[in-house]
PDB file of C-alpha atoms in Angstrom:
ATOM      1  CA  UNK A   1      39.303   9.746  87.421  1.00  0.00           C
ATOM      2  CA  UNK A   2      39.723  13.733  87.985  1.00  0.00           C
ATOM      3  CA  UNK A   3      37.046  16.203  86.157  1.00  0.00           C
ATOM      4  CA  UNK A   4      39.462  17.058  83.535  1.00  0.00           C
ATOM      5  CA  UNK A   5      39.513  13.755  82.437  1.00  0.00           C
ATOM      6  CA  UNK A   6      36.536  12.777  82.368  1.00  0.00           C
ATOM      7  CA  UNK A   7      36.197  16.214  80.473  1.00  0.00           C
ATOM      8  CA  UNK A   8      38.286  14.364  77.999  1.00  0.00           C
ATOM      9  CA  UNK A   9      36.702  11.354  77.255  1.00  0.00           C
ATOM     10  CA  UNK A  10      33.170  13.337  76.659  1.00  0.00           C
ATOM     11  CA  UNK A  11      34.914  15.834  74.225  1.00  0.00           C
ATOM     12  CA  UNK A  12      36.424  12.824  72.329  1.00  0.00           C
ATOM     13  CA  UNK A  13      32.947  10.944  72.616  1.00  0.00           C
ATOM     14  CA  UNK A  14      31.273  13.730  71.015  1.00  0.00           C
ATOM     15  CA  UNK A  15      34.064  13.864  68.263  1.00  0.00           C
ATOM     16  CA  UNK A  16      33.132  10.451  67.370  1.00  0.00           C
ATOM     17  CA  UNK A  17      29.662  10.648  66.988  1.00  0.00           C
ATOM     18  CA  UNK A  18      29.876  13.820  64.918  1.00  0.00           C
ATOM     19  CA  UNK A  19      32.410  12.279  62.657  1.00  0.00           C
ATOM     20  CA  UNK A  20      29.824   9.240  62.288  1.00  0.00           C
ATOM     21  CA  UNK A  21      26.872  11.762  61.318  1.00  0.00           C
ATOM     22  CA  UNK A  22      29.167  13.266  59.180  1.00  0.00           C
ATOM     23  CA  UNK A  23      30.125  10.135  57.146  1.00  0.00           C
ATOM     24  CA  UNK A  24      26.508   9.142  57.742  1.00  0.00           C
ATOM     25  CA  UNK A  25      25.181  12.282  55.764  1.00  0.00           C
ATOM     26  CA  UNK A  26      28.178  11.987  53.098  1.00  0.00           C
ATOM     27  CA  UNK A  27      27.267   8.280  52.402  1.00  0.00           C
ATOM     28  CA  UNK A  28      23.340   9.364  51.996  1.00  0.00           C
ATOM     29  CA  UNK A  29      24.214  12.026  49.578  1.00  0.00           C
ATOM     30  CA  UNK A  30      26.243   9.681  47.516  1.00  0.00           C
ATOM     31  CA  UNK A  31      23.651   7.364  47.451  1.00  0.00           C
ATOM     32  CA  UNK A  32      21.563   9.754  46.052  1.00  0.00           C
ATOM     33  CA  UNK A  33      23.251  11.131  43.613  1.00  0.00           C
ATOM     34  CA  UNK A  34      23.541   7.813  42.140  1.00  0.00           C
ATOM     35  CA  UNK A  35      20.258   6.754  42.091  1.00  0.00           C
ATOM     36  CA  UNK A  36      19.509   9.994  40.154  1.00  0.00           C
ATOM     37  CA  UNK A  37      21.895   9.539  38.214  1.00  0.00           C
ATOM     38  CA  UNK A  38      20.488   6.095  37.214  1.00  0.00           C
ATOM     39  CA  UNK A  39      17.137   7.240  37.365  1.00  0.00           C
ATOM     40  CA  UNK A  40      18.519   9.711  34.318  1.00  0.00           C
ATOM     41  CA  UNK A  41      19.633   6.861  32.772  1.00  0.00           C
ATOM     42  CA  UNK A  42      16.761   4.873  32.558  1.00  0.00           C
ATOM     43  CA  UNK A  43      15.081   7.895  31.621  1.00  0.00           C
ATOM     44  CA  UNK A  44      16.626   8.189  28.425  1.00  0.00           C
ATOM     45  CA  UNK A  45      16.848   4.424  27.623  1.00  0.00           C
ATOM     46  CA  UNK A  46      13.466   3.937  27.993  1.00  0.00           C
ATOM     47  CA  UNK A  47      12.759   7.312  25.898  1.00  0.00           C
ATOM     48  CA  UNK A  48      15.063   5.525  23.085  1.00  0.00           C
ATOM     49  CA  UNK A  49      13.702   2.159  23.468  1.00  0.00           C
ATOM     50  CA  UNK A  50      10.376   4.141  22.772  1.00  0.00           C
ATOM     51  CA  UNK A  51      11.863   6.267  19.459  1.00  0.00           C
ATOM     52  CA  UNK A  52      13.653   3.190  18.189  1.00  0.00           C
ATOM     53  CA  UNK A  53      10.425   1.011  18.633  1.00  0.00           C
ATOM     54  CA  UNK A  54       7.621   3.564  17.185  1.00  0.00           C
ATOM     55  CA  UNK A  55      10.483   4.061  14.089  1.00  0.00           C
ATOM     56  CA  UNK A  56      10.294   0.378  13.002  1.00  0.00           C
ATOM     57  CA  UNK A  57       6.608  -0.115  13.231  1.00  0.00           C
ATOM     58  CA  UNK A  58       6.004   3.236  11.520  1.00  0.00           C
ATOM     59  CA  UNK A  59       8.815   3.435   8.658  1.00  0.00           C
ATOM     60  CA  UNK A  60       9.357  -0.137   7.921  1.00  0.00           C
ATOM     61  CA  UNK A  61       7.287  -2.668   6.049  1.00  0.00           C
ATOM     62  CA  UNK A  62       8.724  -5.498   7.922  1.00  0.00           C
ATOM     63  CA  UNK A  63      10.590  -8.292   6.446  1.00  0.00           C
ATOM     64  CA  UNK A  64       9.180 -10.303   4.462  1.00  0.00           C
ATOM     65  CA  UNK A  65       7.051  -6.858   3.340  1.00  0.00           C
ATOM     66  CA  UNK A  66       4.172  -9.238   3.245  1.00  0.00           C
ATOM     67  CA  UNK A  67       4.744 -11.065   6.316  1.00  0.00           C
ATOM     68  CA  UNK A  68       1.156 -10.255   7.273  1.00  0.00           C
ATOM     69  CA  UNK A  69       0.243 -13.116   5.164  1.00  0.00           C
ATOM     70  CA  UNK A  70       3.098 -15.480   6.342  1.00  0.00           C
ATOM     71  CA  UNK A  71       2.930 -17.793   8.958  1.00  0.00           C
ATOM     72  CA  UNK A  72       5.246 -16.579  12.383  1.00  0.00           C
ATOM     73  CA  UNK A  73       8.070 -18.596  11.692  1.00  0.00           C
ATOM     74  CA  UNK A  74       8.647 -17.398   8.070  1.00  0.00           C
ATOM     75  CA  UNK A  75       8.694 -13.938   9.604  1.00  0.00           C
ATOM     76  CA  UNK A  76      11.979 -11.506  10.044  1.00  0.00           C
ATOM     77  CA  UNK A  77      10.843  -7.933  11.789  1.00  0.00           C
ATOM     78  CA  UNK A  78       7.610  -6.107  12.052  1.00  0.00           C
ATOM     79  CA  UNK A  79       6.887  -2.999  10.719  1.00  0.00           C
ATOM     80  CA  UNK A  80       3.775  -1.261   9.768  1.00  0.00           C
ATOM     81  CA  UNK A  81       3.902   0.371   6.754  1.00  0.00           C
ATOM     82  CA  UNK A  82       1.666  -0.657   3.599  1.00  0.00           C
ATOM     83  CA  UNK A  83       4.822  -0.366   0.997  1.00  0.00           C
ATOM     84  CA  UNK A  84       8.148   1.509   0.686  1.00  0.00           C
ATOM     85  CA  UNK A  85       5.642   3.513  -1.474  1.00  0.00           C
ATOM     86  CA  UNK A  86       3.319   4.586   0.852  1.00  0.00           C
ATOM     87  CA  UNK A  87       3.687   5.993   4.286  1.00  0.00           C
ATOM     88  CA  UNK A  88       0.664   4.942   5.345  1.00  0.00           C
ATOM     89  CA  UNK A  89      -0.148   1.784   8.067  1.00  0.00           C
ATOM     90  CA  UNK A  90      -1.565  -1.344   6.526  1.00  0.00           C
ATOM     91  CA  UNK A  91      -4.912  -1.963   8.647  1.00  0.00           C
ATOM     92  CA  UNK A  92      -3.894  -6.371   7.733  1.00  0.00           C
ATOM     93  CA  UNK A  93      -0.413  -6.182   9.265  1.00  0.00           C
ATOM     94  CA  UNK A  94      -2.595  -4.062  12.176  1.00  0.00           C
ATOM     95  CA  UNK A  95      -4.408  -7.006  11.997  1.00  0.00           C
ATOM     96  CA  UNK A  96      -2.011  -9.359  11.958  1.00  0.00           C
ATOM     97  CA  UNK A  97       0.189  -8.255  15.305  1.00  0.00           C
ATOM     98  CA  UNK A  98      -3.658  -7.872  17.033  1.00  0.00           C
ATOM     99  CA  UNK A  99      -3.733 -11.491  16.565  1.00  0.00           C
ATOM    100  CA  UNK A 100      -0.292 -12.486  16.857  1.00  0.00           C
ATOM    101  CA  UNK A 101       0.489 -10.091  19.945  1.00  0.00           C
ATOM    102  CA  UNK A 102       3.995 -12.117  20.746  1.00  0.00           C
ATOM    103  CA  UNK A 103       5.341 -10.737  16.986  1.00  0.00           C
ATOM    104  CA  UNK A 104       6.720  -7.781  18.757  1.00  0.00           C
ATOM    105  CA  UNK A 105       7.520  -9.093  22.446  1.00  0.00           C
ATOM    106  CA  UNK A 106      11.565  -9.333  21.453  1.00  0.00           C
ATOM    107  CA  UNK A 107      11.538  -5.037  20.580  1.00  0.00           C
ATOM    108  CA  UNK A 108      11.286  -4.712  24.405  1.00  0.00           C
ATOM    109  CA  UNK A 109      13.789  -5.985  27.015  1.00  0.00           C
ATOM    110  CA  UNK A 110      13.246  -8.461  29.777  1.00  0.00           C
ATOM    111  CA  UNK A 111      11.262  -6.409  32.563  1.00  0.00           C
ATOM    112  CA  UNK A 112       9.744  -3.993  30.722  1.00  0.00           C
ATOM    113  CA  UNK A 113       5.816  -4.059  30.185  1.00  0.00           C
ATOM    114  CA  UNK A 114       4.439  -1.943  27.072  1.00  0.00           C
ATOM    115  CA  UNK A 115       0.943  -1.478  25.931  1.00  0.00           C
ATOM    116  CA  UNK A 116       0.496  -0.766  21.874  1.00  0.00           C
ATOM    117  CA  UNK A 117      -2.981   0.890  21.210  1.00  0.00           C
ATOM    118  CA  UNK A 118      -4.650   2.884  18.523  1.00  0.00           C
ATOM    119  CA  UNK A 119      -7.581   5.056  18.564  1.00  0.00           C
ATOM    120  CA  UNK A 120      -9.251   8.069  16.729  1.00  0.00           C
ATOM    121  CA  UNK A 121      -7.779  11.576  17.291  1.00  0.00           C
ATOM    122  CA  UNK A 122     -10.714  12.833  17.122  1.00  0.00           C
ATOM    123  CA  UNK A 123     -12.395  10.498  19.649  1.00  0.00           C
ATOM    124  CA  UNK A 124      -9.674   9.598  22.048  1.00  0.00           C
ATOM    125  CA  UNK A 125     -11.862   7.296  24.645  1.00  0.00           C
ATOM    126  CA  UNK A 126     -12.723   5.042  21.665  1.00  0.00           C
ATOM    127  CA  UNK A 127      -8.851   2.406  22.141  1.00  0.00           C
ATOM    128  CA  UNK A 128      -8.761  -0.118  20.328  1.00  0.00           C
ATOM    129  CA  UNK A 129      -5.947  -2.629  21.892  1.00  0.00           C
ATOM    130  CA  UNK A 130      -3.064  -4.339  19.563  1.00  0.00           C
ATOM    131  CA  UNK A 131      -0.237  -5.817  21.646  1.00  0.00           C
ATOM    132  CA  UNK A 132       0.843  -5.962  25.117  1.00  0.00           C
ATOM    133  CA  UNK A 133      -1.045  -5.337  28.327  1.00  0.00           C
ATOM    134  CA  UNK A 134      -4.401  -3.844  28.125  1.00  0.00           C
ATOM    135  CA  UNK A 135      -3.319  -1.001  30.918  1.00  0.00           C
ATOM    136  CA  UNK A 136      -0.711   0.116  32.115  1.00  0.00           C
ATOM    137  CA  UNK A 137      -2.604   2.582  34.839  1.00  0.00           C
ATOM    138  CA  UNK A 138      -1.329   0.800  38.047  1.00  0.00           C
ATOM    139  CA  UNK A 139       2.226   0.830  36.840  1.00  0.00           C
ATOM    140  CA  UNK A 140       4.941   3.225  38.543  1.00  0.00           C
ATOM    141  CA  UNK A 141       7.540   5.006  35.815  1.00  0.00           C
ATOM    142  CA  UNK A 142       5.481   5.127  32.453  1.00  0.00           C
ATOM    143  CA  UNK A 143       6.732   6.211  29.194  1.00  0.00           C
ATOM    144  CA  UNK A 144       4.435   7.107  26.454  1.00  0.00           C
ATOM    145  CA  UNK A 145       4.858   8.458  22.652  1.00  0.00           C
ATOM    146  CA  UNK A 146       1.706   9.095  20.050  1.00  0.00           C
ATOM    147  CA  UNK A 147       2.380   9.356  16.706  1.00  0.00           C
ATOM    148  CA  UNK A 148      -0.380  10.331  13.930  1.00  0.00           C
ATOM    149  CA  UNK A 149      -1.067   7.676  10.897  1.00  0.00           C
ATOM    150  CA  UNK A 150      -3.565   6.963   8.095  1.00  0.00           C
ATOM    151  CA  UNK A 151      -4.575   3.808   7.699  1.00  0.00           C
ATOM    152  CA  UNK A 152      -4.671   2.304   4.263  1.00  0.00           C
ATOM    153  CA  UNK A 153      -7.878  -0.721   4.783  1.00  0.00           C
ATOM    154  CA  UNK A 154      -6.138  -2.703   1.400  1.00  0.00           C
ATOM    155  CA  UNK A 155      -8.762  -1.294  -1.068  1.00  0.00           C
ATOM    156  CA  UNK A 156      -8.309  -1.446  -4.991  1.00  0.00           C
ATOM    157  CA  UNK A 157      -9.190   2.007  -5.871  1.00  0.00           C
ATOM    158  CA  UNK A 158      -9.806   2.703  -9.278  1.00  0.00           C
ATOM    159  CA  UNK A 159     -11.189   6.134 -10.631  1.00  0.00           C
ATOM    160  CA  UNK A 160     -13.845   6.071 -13.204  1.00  0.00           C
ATOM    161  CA  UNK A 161     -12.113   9.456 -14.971  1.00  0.00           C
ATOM    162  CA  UNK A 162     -11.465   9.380 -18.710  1.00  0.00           C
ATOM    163  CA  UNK A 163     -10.158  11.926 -20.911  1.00  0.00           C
ATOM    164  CA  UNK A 164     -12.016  12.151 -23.920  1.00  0.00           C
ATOM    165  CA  UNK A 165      -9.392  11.311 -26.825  1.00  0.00           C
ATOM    166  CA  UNK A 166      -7.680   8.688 -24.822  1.00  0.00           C
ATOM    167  CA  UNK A 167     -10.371   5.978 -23.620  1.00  0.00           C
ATOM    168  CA  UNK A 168     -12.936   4.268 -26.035  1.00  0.00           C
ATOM    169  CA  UNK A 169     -16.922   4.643 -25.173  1.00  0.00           C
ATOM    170  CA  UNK A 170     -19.225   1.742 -26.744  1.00  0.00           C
ATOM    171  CA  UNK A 171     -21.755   4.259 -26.429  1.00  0.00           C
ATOM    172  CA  UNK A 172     -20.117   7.356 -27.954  1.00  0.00           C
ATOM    173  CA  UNK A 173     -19.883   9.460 -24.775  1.00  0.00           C
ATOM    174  CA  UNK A 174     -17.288  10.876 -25.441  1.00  0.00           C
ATOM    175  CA  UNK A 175     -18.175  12.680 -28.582  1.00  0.00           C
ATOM    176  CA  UNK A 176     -20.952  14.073 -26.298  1.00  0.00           C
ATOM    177  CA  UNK A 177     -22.110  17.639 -25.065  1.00  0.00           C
ATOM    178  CA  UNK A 178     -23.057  16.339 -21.688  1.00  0.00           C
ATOM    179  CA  UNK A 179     -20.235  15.437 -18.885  1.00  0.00           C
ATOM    180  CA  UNK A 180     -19.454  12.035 -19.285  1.00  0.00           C
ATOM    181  CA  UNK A 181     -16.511   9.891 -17.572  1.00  0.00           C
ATOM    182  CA  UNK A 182     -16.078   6.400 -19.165  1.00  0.00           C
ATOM    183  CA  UNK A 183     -14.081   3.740 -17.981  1.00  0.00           C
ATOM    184  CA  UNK A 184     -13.661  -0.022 -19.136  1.00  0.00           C
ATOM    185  CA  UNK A 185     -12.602  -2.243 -16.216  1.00  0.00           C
ATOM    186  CA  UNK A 186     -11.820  -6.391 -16.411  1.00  0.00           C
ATOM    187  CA  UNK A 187     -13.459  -8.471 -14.163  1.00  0.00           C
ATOM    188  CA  UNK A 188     -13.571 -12.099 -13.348  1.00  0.00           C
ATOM    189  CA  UNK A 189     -16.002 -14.133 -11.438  1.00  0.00           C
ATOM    190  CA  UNK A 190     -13.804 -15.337  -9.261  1.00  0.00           C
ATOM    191  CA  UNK A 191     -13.119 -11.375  -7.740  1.00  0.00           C
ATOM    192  CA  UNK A 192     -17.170 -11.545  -7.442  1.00  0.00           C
ATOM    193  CA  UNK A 193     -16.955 -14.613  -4.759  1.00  0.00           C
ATOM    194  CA  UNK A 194     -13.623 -13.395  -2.914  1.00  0.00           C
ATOM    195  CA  UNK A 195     -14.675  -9.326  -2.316  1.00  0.00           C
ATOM    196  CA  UNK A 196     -16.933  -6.917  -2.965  1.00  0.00           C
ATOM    197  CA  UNK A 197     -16.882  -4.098  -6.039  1.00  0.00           C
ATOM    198  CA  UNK A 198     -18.658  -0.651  -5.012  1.00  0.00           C
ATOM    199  CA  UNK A 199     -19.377   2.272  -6.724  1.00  0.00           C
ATOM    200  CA  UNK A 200     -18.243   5.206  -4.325  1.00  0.00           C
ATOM    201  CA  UNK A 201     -19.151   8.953  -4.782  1.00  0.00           C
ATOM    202  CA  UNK A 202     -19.256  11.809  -2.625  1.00  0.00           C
ATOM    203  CA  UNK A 203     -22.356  12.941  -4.759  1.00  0.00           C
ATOM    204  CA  UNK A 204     -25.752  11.562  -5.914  1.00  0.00           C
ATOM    205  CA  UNK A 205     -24.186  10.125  -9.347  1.00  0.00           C
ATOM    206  CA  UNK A 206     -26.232   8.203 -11.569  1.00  0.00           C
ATOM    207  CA  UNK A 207     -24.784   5.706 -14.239  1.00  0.00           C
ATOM    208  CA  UNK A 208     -24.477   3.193 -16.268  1.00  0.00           C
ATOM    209  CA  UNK A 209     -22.966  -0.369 -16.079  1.00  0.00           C
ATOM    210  CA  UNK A 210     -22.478  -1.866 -19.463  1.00  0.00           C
ATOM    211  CA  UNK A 211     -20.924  -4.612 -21.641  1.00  0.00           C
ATOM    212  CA  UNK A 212     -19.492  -5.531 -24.665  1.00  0.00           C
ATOM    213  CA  UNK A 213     -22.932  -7.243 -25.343  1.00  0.00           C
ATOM    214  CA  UNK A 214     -24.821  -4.039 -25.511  1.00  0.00           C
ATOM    215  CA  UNK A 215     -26.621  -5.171 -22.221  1.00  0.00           C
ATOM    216  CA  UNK A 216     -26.432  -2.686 -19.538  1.00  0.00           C
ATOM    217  CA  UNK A 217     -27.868  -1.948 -16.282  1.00  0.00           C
ATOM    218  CA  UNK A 218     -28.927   1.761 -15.065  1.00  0.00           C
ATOM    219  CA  UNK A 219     -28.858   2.886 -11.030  1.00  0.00           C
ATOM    220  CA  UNK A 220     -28.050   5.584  -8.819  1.00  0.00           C
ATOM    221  CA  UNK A 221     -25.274   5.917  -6.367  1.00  0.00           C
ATOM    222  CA  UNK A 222     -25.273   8.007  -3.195  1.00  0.00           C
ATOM    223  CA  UNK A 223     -21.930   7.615  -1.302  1.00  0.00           C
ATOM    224  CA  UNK A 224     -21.165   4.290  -1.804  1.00  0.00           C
ATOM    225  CA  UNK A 225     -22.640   0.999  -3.209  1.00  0.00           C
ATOM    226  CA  UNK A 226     -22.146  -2.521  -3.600  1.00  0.00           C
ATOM    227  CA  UNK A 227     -23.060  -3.410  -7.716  1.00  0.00           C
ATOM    228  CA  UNK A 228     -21.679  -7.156  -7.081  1.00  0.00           C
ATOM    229  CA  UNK A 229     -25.107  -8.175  -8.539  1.00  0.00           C
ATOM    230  CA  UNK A 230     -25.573  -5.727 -11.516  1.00  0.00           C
ATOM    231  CA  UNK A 231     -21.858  -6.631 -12.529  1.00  0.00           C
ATOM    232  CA  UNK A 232     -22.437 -10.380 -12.208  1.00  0.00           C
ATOM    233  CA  UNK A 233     -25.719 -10.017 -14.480  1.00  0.00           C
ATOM    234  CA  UNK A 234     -23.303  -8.654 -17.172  1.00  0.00           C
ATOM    235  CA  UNK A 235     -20.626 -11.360 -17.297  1.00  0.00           C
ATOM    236  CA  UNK A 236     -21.307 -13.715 -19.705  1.00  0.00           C
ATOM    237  CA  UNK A 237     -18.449 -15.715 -19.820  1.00  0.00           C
ATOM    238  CA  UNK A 238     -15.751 -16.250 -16.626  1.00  0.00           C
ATOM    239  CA  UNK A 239     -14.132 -12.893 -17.308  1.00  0.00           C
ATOM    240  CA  UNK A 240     -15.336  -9.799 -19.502  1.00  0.00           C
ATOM    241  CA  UNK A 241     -14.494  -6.090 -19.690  1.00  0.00           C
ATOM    242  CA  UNK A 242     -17.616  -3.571 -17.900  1.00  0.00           C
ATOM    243  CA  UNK A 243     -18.070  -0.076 -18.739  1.00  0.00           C
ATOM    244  CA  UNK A 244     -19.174   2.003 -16.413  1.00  0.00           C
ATOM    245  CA  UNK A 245     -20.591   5.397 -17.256  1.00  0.00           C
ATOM    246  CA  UNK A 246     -21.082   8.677 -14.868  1.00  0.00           C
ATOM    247  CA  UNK A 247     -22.543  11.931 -16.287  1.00  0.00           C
ATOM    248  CA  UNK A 248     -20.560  13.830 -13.687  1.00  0.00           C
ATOM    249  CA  UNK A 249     -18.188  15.555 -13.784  1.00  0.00           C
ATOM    250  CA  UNK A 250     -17.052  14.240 -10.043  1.00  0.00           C
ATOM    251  CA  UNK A 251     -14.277  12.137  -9.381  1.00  0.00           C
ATOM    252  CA  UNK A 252     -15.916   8.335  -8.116  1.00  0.00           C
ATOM    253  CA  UNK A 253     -14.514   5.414  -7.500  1.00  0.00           C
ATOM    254  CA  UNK A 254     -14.488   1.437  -8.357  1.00  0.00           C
ATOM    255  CA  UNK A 255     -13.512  -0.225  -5.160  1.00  0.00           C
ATOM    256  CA  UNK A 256     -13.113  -3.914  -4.713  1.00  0.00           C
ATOM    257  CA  UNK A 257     -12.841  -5.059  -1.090  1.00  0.00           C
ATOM    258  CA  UNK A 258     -11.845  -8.384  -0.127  1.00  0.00           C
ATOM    259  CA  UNK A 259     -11.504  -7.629   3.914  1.00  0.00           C
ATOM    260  CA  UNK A 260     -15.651  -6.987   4.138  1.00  0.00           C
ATOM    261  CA  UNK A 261     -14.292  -3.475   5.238  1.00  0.00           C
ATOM    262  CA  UNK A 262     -17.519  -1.388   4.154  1.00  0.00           C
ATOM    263  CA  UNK A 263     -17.447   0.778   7.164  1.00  0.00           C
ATOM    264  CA  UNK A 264     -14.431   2.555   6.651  1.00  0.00           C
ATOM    265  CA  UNK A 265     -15.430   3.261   2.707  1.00  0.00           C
ATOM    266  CA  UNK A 266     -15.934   6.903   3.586  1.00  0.00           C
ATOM    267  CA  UNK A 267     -12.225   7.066   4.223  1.00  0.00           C
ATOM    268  CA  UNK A 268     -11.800   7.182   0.470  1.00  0.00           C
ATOM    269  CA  UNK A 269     -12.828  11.207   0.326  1.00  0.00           C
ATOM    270  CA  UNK A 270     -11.920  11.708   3.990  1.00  0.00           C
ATOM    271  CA  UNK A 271      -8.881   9.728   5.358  1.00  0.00           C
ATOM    272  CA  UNK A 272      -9.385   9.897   9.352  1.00  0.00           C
ATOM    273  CA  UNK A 273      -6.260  10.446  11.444  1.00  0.00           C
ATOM    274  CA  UNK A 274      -5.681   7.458  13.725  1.00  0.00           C
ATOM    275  CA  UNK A 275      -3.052   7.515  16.650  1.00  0.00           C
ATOM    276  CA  UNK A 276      -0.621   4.887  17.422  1.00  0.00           C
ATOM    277  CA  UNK A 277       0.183   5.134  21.366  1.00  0.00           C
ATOM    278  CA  UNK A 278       3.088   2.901  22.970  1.00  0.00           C
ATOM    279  CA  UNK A 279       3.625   2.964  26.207  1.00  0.00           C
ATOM    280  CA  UNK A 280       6.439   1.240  28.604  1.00  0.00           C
ATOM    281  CA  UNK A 281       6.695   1.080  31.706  1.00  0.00           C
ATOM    282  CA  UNK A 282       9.616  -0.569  34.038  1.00  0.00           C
TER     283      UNK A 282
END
């Protein structure tokens, strides 16, 4: 073969293998523009798997609303929320989905791992797990949202406030000079074996606990105490009505707590700001 041809054959040689870098690089840059493309994707599935997910356990009650105190298979959906009343989170569903960490497994699709915790905003490092994993830390692609709630612990709150003209005093207080607040409550013995009643004021208070016996029993309260045994000593039958009395004229509180929740009493006068963090990660 003469120069020019072989000329020829290593023009049309080099043709070829440009042409295959050529379709080489085109077929890389498609494939890369897909993947981002499905990387977007993902991206805002995951950030709506997220919304949808943090919306139901936030703004719902769940179905049955008190399927905190069902068993699992009388239960429809989870959600949060003490009532439609109330936009605050009930700490016994909390509770409930701690213990029963499967409730919510179905919200997420099959490959995705999530992590539900909830911890202090004002003391971050203290996480308290509720479902999922523990960690997601050693996970690639992690989505997280935080939202802000109150939790309501399932107190019955009463305030010991009266007006004057509208409640009835045994004692008269209320045709009194000094700053009384008189209230009558019912109680049973069987609320004295099932929770706990406290007296709760943000101020040294002192009062009175009385009955319709004329028997009564005199203290002082400082923040918050348990009178289970000074209301017991003035039931003389299965259920009566107690006065209590407060010369103050500062709002305080009858609380009865069944969940032994003492600790969190002081969120009565100062509801601390919890947040709720999901995360996901595929």
């Amino acid at each position: 073969m003469n120069s020019k041809g072989q000329l020829i054959i290593t023009e049309l040689i080099l043709y070829i293998i440009i042409i295959v870098i050529c379709i080489s690089m085109i077929l890389y840059i498609f494939n890369t523009i897909n993947n981002n493309q499905v990387m977007i994707l993902d991206n805002r599935m995951t950030n709506q798997i997220l919304e949808d997910t943090m919306d139901t356990l936030i703004m719902s009650e769940g179905t049955p609303s008190n399927w905190d105190n069902l068993s699992d298979k009388d239960i429809k959906t989870i959600g949060l929320r003490k009532n439609s009343l109330s936009y605050q989170i009930s700490y016994n569903k909390l509770s409930k989905l701690k213990n029963n960490t499967d409730l919510i497994d179905d919200f997420f699709p099959k490959g995705l791992s999530y992590s539900l915790i909830v911890y202090p905003k004002n003391n971050p490092k203290n996480q308290e797990y509720i479902a999922g994993e523990y960690s997601l830390e050693n996970r690639n692609n992690i989505y997280s949202m935080e939202v802000p709630i109150i939790i309501d612990y399932g107190y019955d709150i009463y305030t010991i406030k009266s007006h004057k003209y509208m409640n009835y005093c045994p004692y008269n207080h209320n045709n009194s000079s000094s700053i009384w607040q008189c209230k009558p409550f019912s109680i049973n013995r069987t609320s004295m074996y099932n929770g706990i009643f406290y007296m709760v004021s943000n101020n040294e208070t002192n009062y009175i606990l009385s009955n319709t016996y004329n028997q009564q029993v005199n203290n002082t309260v400082s923040n918050k105490k348990n009178i289970n045994q000074e209301v017991e000593s003035l039931l003389n039958s299965e259920s009566d009505t107690i006065y209590i009395h407060i010369n103050t004229n500062t709002t305080s509180y009858l609380v009865y707590d069944e969940n032994n929740l003492e600790k969190y009493l002081d969120s009565i006068y100062d509801p601390e700001i919890y947040i709720l963090k999901l995360s996901i990660s595929n």
